[in-house]
Short mmCIF file of C-alpha atoms and ligand atoms in Angstrom, two decimals:
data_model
loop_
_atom_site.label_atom_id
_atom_site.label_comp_id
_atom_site.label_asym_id
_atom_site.label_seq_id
_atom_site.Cartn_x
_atom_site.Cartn_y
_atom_site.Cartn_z
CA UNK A 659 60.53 12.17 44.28
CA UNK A 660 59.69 14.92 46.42
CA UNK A 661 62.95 17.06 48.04
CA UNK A 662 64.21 16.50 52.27
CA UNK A 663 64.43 19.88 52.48
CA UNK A 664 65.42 19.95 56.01
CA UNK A 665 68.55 17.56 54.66
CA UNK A 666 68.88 19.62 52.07
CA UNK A 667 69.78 22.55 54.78
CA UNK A 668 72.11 20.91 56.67
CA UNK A 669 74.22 20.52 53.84
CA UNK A 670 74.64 24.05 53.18
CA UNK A 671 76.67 25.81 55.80
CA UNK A 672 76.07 29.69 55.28
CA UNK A 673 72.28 28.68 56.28
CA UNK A 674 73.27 27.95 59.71
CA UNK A 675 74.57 31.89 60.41
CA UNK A 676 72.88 34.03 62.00
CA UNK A 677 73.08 38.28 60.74
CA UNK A 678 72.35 40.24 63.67
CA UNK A 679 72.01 37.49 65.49
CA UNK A 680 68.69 36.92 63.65
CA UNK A 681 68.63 33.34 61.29
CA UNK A 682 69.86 34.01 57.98
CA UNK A 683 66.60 33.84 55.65
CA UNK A 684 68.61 34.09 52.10
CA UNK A 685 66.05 35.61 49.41
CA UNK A 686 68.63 36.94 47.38
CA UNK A 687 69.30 33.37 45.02
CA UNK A 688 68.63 35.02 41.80
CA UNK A 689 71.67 36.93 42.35
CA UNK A 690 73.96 34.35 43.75
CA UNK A 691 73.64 30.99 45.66
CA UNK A 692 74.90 29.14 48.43
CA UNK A 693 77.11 26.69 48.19
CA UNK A 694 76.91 23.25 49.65
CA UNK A 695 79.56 21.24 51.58
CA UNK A 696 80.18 18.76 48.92
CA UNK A 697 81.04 21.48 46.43
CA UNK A 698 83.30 23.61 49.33
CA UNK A 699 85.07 19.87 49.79
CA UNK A 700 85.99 19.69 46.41
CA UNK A 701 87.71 23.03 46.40
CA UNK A 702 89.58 22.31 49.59
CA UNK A 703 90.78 19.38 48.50
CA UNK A 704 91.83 20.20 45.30
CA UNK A 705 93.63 22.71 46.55
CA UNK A 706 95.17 20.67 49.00
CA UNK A 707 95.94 17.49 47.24
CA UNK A 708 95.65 17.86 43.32
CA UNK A 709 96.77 21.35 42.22
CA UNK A 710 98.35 21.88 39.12
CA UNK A 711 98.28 23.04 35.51
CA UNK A 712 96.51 21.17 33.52
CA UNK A 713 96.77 20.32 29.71
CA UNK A 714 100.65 20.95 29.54
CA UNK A 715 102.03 18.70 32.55
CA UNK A 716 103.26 15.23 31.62
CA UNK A 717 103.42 14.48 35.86
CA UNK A 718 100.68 12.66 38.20
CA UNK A 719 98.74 16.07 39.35
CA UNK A 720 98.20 17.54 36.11
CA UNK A 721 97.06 14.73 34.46
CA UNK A 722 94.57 14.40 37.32
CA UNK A 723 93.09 18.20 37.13
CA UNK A 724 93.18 17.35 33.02
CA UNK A 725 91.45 14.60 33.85
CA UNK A 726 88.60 16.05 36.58
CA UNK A 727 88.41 18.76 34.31
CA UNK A 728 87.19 17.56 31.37
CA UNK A 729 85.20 15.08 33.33
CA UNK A 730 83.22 17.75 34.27
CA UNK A 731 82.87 19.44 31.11
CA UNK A 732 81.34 15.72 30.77
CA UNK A 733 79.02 16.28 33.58
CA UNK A 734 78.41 20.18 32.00
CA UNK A 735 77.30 18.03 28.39
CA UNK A 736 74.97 15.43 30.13
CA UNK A 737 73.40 18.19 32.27
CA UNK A 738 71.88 20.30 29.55
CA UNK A 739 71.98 17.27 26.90
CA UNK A 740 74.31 18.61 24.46
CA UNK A 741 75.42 16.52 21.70
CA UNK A 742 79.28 16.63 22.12
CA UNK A 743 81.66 17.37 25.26
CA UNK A 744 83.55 19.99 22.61
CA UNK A 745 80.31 22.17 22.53
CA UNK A 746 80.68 23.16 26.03
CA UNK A 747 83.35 26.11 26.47
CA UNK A 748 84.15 27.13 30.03
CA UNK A 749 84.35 30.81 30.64
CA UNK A 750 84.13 33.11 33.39
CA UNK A 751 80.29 32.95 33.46
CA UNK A 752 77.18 33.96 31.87
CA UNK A 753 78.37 37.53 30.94
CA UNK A 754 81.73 36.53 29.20
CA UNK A 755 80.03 33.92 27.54
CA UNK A 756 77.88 36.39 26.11
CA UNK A 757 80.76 38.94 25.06
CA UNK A 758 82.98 35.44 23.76
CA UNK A 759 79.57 35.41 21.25
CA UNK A 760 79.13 38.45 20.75
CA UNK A 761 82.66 39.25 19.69
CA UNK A 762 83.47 36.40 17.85
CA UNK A 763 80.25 36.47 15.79
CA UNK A 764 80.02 40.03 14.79
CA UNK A 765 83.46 40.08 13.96
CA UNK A 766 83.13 37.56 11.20
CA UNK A 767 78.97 37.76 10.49
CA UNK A 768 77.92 41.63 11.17
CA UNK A 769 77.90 44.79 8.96
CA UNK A 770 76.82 47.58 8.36
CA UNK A 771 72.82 48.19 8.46
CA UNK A 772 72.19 44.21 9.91
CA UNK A 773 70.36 44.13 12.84
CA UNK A 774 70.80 42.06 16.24
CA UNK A 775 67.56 41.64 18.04
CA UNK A 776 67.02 41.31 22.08
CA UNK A 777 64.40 41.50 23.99
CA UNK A 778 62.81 43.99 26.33
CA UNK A 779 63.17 41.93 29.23
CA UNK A 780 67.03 41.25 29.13
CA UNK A 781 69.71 41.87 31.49
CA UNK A 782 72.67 43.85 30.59
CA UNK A 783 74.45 41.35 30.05
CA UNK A 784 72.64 40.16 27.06
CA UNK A 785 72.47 44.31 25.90
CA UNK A 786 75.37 46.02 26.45
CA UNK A 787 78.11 43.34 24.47
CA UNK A 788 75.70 43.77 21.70
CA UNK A 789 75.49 47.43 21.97
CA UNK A 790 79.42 47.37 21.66
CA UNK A 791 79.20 45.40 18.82
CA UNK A 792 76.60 47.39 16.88
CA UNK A 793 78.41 50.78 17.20
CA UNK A 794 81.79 48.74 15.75
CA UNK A 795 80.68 47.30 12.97
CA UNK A 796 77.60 50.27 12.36
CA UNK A 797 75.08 47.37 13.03
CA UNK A 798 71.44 48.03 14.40
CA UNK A 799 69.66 47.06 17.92
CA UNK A 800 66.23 46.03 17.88
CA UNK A 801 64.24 45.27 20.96
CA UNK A 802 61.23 43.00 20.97
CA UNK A 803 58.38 44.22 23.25
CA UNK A 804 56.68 42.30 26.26
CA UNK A 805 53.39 42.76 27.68
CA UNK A 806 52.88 44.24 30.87
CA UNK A 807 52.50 41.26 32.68
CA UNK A 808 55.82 40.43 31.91
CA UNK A 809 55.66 37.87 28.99
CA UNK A 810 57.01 38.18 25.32
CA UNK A 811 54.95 40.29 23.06
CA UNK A 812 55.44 37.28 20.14
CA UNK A 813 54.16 39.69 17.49
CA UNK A 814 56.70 41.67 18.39
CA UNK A 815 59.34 38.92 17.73
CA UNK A 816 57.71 37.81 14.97
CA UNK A 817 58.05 41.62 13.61
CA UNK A 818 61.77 42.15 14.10
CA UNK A 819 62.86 38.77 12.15
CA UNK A 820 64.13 39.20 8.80
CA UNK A 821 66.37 38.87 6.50
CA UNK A 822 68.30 41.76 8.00
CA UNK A 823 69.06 40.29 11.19
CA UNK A 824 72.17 38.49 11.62
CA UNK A 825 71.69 37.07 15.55
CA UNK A 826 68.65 36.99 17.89
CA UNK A 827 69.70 36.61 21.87
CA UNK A 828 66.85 36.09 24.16
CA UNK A 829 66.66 34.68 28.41
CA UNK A 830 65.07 31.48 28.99
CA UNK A 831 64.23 32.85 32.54
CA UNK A 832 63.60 36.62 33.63
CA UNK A 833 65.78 37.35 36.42
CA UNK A 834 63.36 40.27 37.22
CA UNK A 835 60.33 38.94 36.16
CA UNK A 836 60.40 35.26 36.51
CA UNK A 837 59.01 35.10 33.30
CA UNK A 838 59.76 31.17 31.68
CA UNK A 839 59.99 31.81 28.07
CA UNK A 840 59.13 29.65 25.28
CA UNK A 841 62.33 29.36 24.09
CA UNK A 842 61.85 26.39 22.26
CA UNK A 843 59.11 28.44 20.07
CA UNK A 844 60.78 31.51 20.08
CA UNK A 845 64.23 29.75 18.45
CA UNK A 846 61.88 27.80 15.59
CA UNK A 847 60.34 31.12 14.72
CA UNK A 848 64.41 32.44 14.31
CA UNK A 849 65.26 29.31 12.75
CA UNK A 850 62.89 29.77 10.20
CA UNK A 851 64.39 32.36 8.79
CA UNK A 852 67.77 30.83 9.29
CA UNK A 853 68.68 33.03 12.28
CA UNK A 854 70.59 31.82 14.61
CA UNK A 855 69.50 32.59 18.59
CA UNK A 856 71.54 33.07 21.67
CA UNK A 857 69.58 31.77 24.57
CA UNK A 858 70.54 33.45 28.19
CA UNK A 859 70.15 30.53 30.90
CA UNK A 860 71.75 32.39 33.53
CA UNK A 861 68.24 32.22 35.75
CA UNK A 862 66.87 29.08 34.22
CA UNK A 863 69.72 25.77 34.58
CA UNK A 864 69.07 26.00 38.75
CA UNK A 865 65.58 25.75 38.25
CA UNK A 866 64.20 23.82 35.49
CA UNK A 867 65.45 20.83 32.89
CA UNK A 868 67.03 22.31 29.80
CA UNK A 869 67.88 20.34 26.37
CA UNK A 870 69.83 22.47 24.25
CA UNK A 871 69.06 20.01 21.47
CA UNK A 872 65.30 19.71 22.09
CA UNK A 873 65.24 23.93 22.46
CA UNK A 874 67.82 23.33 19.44
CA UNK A 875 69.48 26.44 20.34
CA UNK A 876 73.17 27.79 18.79
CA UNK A 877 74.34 29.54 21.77
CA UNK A 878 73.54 28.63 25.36
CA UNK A 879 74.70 30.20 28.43
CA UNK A 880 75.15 30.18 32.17
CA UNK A 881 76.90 30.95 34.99
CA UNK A 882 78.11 28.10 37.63
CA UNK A 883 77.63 30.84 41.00
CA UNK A 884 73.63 30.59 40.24
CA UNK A 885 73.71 27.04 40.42
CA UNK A 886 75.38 26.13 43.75
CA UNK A 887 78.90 26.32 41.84
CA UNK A 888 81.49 28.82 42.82
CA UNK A 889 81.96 32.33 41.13
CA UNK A 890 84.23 32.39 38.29
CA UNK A 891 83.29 29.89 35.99
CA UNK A 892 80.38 29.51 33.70
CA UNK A 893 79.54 27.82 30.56
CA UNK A 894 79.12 28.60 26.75
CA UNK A 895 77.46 25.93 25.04
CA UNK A 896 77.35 26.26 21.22
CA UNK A 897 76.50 23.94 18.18
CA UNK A 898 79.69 22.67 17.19
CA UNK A 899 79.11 23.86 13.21
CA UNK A 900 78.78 27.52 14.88
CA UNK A 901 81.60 26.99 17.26
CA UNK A 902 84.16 25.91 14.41
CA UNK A 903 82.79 28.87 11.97
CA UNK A 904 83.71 31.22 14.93
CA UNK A 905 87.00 32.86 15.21
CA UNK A 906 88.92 33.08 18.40
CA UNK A 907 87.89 35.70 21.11
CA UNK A 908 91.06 35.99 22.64
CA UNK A 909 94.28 34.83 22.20
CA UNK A 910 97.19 32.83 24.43
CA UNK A 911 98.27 29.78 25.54
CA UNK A 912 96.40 26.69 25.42
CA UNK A 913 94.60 28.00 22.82
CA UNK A 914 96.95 27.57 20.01
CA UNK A 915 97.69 24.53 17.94
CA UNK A 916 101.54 25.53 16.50
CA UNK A 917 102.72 29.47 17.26
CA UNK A 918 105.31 31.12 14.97
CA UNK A 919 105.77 34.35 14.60
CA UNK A 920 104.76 34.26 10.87
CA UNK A 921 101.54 32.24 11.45
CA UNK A 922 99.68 30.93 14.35
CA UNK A 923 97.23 27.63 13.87
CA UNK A 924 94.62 27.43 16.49
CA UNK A 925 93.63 24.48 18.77
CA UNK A 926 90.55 22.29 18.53
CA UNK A 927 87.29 22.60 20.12
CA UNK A 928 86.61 23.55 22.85
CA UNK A 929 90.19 25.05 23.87
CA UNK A 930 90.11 27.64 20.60
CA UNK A 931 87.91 29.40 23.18
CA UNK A 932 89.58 28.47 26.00
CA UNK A 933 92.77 31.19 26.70
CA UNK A 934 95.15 30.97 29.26
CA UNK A 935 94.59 28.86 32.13
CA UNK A 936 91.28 28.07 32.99
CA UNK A 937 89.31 27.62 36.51
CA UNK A 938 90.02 24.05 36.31
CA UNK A 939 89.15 23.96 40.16
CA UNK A 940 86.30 25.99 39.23
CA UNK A 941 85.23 23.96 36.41
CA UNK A 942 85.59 20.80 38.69
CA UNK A 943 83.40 22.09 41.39
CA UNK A 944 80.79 23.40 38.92
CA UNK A 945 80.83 19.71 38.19
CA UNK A 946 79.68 18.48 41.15
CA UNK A 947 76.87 21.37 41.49
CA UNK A 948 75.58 19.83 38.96
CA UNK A 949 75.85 16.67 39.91
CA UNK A 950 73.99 17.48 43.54
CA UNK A 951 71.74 19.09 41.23
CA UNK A 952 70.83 16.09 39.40
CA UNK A 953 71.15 14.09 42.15
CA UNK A 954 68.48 15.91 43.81
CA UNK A 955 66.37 16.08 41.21
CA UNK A 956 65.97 18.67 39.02
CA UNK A 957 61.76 18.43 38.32
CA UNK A 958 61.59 17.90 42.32
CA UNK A 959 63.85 21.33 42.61
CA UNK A 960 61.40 22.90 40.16
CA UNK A 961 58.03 21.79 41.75
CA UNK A 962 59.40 22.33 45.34
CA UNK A 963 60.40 26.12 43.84
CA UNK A 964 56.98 26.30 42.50
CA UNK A 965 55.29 25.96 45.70
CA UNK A 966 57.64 28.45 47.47
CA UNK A 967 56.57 30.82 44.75
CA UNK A 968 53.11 30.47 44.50
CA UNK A 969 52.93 30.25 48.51
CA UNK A 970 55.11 33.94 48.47
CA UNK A 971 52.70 35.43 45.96
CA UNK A 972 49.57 34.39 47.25
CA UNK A 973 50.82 35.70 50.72
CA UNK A 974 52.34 39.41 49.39
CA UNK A 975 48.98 39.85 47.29
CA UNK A 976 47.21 40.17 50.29
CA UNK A 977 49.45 43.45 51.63
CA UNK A 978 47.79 46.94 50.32
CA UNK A 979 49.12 48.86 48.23
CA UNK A 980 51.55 45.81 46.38
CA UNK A 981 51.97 45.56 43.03
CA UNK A 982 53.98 42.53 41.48
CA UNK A 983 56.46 43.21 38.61
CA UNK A 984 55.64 40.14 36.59
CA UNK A 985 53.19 37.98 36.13
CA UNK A 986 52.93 35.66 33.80
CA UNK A 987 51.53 32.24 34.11
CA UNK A 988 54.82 30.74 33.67
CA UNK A 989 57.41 31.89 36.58
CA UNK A 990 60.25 30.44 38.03
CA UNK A 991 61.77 31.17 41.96
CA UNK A 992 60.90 35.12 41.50
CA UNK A 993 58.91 37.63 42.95
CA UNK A 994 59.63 41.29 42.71
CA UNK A 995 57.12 43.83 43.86
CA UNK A 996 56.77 47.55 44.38
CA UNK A 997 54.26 48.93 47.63
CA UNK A 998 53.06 52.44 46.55
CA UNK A 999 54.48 55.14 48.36
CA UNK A 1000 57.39 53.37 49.36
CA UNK A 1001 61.05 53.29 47.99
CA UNK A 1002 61.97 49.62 47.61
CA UNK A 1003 65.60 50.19 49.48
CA UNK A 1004 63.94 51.58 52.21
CA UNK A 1005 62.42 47.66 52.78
CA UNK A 1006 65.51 46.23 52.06
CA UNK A 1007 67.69 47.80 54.58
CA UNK A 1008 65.22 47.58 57.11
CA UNK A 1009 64.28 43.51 55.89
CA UNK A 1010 68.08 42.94 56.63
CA UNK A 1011 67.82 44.17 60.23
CA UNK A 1012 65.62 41.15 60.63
CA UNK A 1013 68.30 38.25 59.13
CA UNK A 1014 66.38 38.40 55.58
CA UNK A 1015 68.49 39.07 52.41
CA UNK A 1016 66.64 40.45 49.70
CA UNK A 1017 67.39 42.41 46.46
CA UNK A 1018 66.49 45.96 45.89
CA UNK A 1019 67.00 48.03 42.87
CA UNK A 1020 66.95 47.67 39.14
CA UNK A 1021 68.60 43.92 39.07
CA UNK A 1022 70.68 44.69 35.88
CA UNK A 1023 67.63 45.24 33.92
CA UNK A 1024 67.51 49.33 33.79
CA UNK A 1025 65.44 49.43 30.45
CA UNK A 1026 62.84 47.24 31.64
CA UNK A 1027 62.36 49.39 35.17
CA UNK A 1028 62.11 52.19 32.76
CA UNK A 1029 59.84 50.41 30.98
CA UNK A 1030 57.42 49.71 34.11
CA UNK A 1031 58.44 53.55 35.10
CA UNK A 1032 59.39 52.44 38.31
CA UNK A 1033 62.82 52.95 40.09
CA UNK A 1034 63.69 49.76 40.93
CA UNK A 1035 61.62 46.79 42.99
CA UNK A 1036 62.18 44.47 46.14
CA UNK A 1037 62.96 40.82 44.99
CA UNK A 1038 62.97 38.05 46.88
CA UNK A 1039 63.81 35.13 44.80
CA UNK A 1040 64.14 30.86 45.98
CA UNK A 1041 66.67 28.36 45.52
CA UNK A 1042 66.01 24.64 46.55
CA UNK A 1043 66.64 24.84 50.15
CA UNK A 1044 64.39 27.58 51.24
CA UNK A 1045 61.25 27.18 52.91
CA UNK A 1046 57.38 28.12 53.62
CA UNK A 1047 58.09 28.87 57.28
CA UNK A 1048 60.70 31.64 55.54
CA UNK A 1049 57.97 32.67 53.93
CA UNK A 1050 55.85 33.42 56.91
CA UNK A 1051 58.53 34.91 59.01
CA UNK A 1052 59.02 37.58 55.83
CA UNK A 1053 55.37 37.82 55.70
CA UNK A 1054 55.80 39.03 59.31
CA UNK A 1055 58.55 41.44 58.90
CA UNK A 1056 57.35 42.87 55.62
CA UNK A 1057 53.99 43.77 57.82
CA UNK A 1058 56.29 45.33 60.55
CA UNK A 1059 58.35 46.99 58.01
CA UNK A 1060 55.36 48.66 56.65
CA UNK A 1061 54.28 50.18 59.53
CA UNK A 1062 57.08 51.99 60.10
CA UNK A 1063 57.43 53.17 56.84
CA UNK A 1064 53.97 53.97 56.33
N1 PMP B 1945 71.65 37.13 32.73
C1 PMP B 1945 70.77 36.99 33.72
C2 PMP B 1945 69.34 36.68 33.39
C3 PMP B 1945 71.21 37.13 35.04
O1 PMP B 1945 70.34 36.99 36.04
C4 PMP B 1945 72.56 37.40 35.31
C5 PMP B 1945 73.07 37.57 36.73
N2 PMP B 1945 72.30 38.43 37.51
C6 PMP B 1945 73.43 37.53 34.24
C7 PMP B 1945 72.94 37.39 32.97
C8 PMP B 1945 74.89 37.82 34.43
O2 PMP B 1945 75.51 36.77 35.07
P1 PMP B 1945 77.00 36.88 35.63
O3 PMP B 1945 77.04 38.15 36.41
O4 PMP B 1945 77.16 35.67 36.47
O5 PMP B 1945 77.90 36.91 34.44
#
């Protein structure tokens, strides 16, 4: 099944703009998507017809959110093939998810002189909560190495395992980089040593199949707004034996099983994780992302991505003086590049003058610009409905832009 890209389009609204009156060419997925009218309809009509608390309301509405909602925490389980419906929390996205984990686990796991091990490669999300973390409970960070093309130094992680270390969190996909990692490999070389691994999928869901139970990771996370869901909501998937060893992040309603001021007793997976009241709507609409997502065709997503990419590479490569950040064999929707001479927001601003949105700067991944010693890089980065004549018409500008900056 190959994708109708031009169908595809037409279903997304915001691609029909124009910015100075220029055609909107959207490069900037790996930060955020667009959103397609079947996922805008559900929020509008939620909000029109359904509305209303769910999990506490005996009446028609709330039982229908209650309903929707944990029919897409259904949807959330078949997507990534986890084993139970409970294993999938619903948080705010891929960065609470991370802190939920991070929190919950070091608060009943870490002490002083373990170790927590990341990678070089990692956004701050999947740094900084375990930064926090280390200086509370007088833990260690370690930080496994990549090459400079952009791939996992293995030796490296092979190196930092041991008995010492109490958690391993990793990204499947590089949002800088593009770099695929083998996660699968990369959690049997933890799991070896019975460490358990925290697998960032923030850049990876939108773009390629994932089976937590085939990866047979503990932790899995992502964020609905990179997959054609709104902002808001994201998901924690975790192994249900880890999920009911962790404590409770935070507490509230829903939550709770029976409060008393003497003793509280807390509810069953997943709402133990799940204070307060959710993004049901949120949650509902993530649902049917995924759901156009499958219906689409997630292998047909990947290989129509693929092409985009390899068509963008092959195409910048050709410009003097470029130098692409990343570049391993395995990449997904991503190309970030530096031009020497040639401060990467200076392209940016003058690439959005032409309709094209791009991404300039560090992309949450400071320590790995350092790293490359470079202050930050231009990324343009695909989603599903983007296209080779894009391509070309950046190709274009990027020449223009050049010249004047040159
Ligand atoms: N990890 C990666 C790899 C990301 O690309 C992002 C978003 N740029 C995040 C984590 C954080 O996601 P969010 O801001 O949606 O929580």
């Amino acid at each position: 099944m190959s994708l109708n890209v031009a169908d595809i389009r037409r279903q997304f609204p915001i691609l029909e703009q124009q910015v100075y009156k220029k055609d909107l060419v959207y490069f900037d997925n790996a930060a955020t998507t667009q959103k397609p009218q079947v996922v805008i309809d559900v929020l509008d009509e939620y909000y029109k017809k359904y509305n209303a608390n769910i999990h506490r309301g005996v009446h028609f509405l709330s039982s229908h959110c209650t309903d929707a909602t944990e029919t897409a925490r259904k949807t959330v389980q078949d997507f990534i093939n986890a084993k139970h419906a409970h294993e999938i929390v619903f948080t705010r996205g891929t960065t609470e998810s991370v802190n939920l984990v991070a929190q919950s686990f070091a608060s009943e796991f870490i002490n002083e002189g373990d170790e927590i091990v990341v990678t070089r490669m990692e956004h701050h999300s999947n740094i900084v909560p375990w930064q926090l973390v280390c200086e509370k409970y007088g833990a260690k960070l370690k930080v496994v190495d990549i090459y400079p093309d952009g791939t996992i130094n293995m030796d490296s992680f092979k190196a930092a395992l041991n008995a010492k270390v109490k958690i391993v969190a990793f990204t499947h996909v590089s949002n800088t980089l593009g770099t695929i990692n083998d996660v699968q490999a990369m959690t049997r070389l933890a799991h070896n040593q019975d460490i358990p691994v925290l697998i960032d999928g923030a850049q990876a869901v939108q773009h390629t199949h994932v089976d937590v139970q085939e990866i047979d990771a503990d932790f899995y996370v992502f964020s609905g707004h990179k997959i054609y869901a709104p902002t808001g909501i994201g998901v924690l998937y975790g192994k249900e034996e880890w999920l009911e060893k962790l404590p409770p992040w935070q507490g509230g309603g829903e939550m709770i099983d029976q409060v008393s001021f003497e003793k509280t007793t807390f509810n069953e997976l997943p709402f133990k994780f799940e204070a307060g009241t959710p993004n049901y709507i949120g949650a509902i609409a993530m649902g049917e992302a995924l759901s156009y997502v499958s219906n689409n065709g997630i292998d047909a997503i990947k290989k129509h991505e693929d092409d985009l990419l390899n068509y963008a590479t092959e195409r910048i490569t050709t410009v003097d003086g470029v130098r692409i950040i990343g570049e391993a064999a395995q990449k997904s929707s991503v190309l970030s590049f530096v031009i020497d001479g040639i401060h990467p927001y200076d392209i940016g601003v003058l690439l959005d003058k032409t309709g094209i949105a791009v991404r300039t700067g560090n992309h949450c991944t400071q320590p790995l610009h350092d790293w490359y010693e470079i202050p930050g890089t231009v990324r343009a980065s695909f989603a599903m409905y983007n296209t080779k004549a894009e391509i070309d018409y950046f190709m274009d500008k990027m020449q223009q832009v050049l010249e004047m900056l040159k």
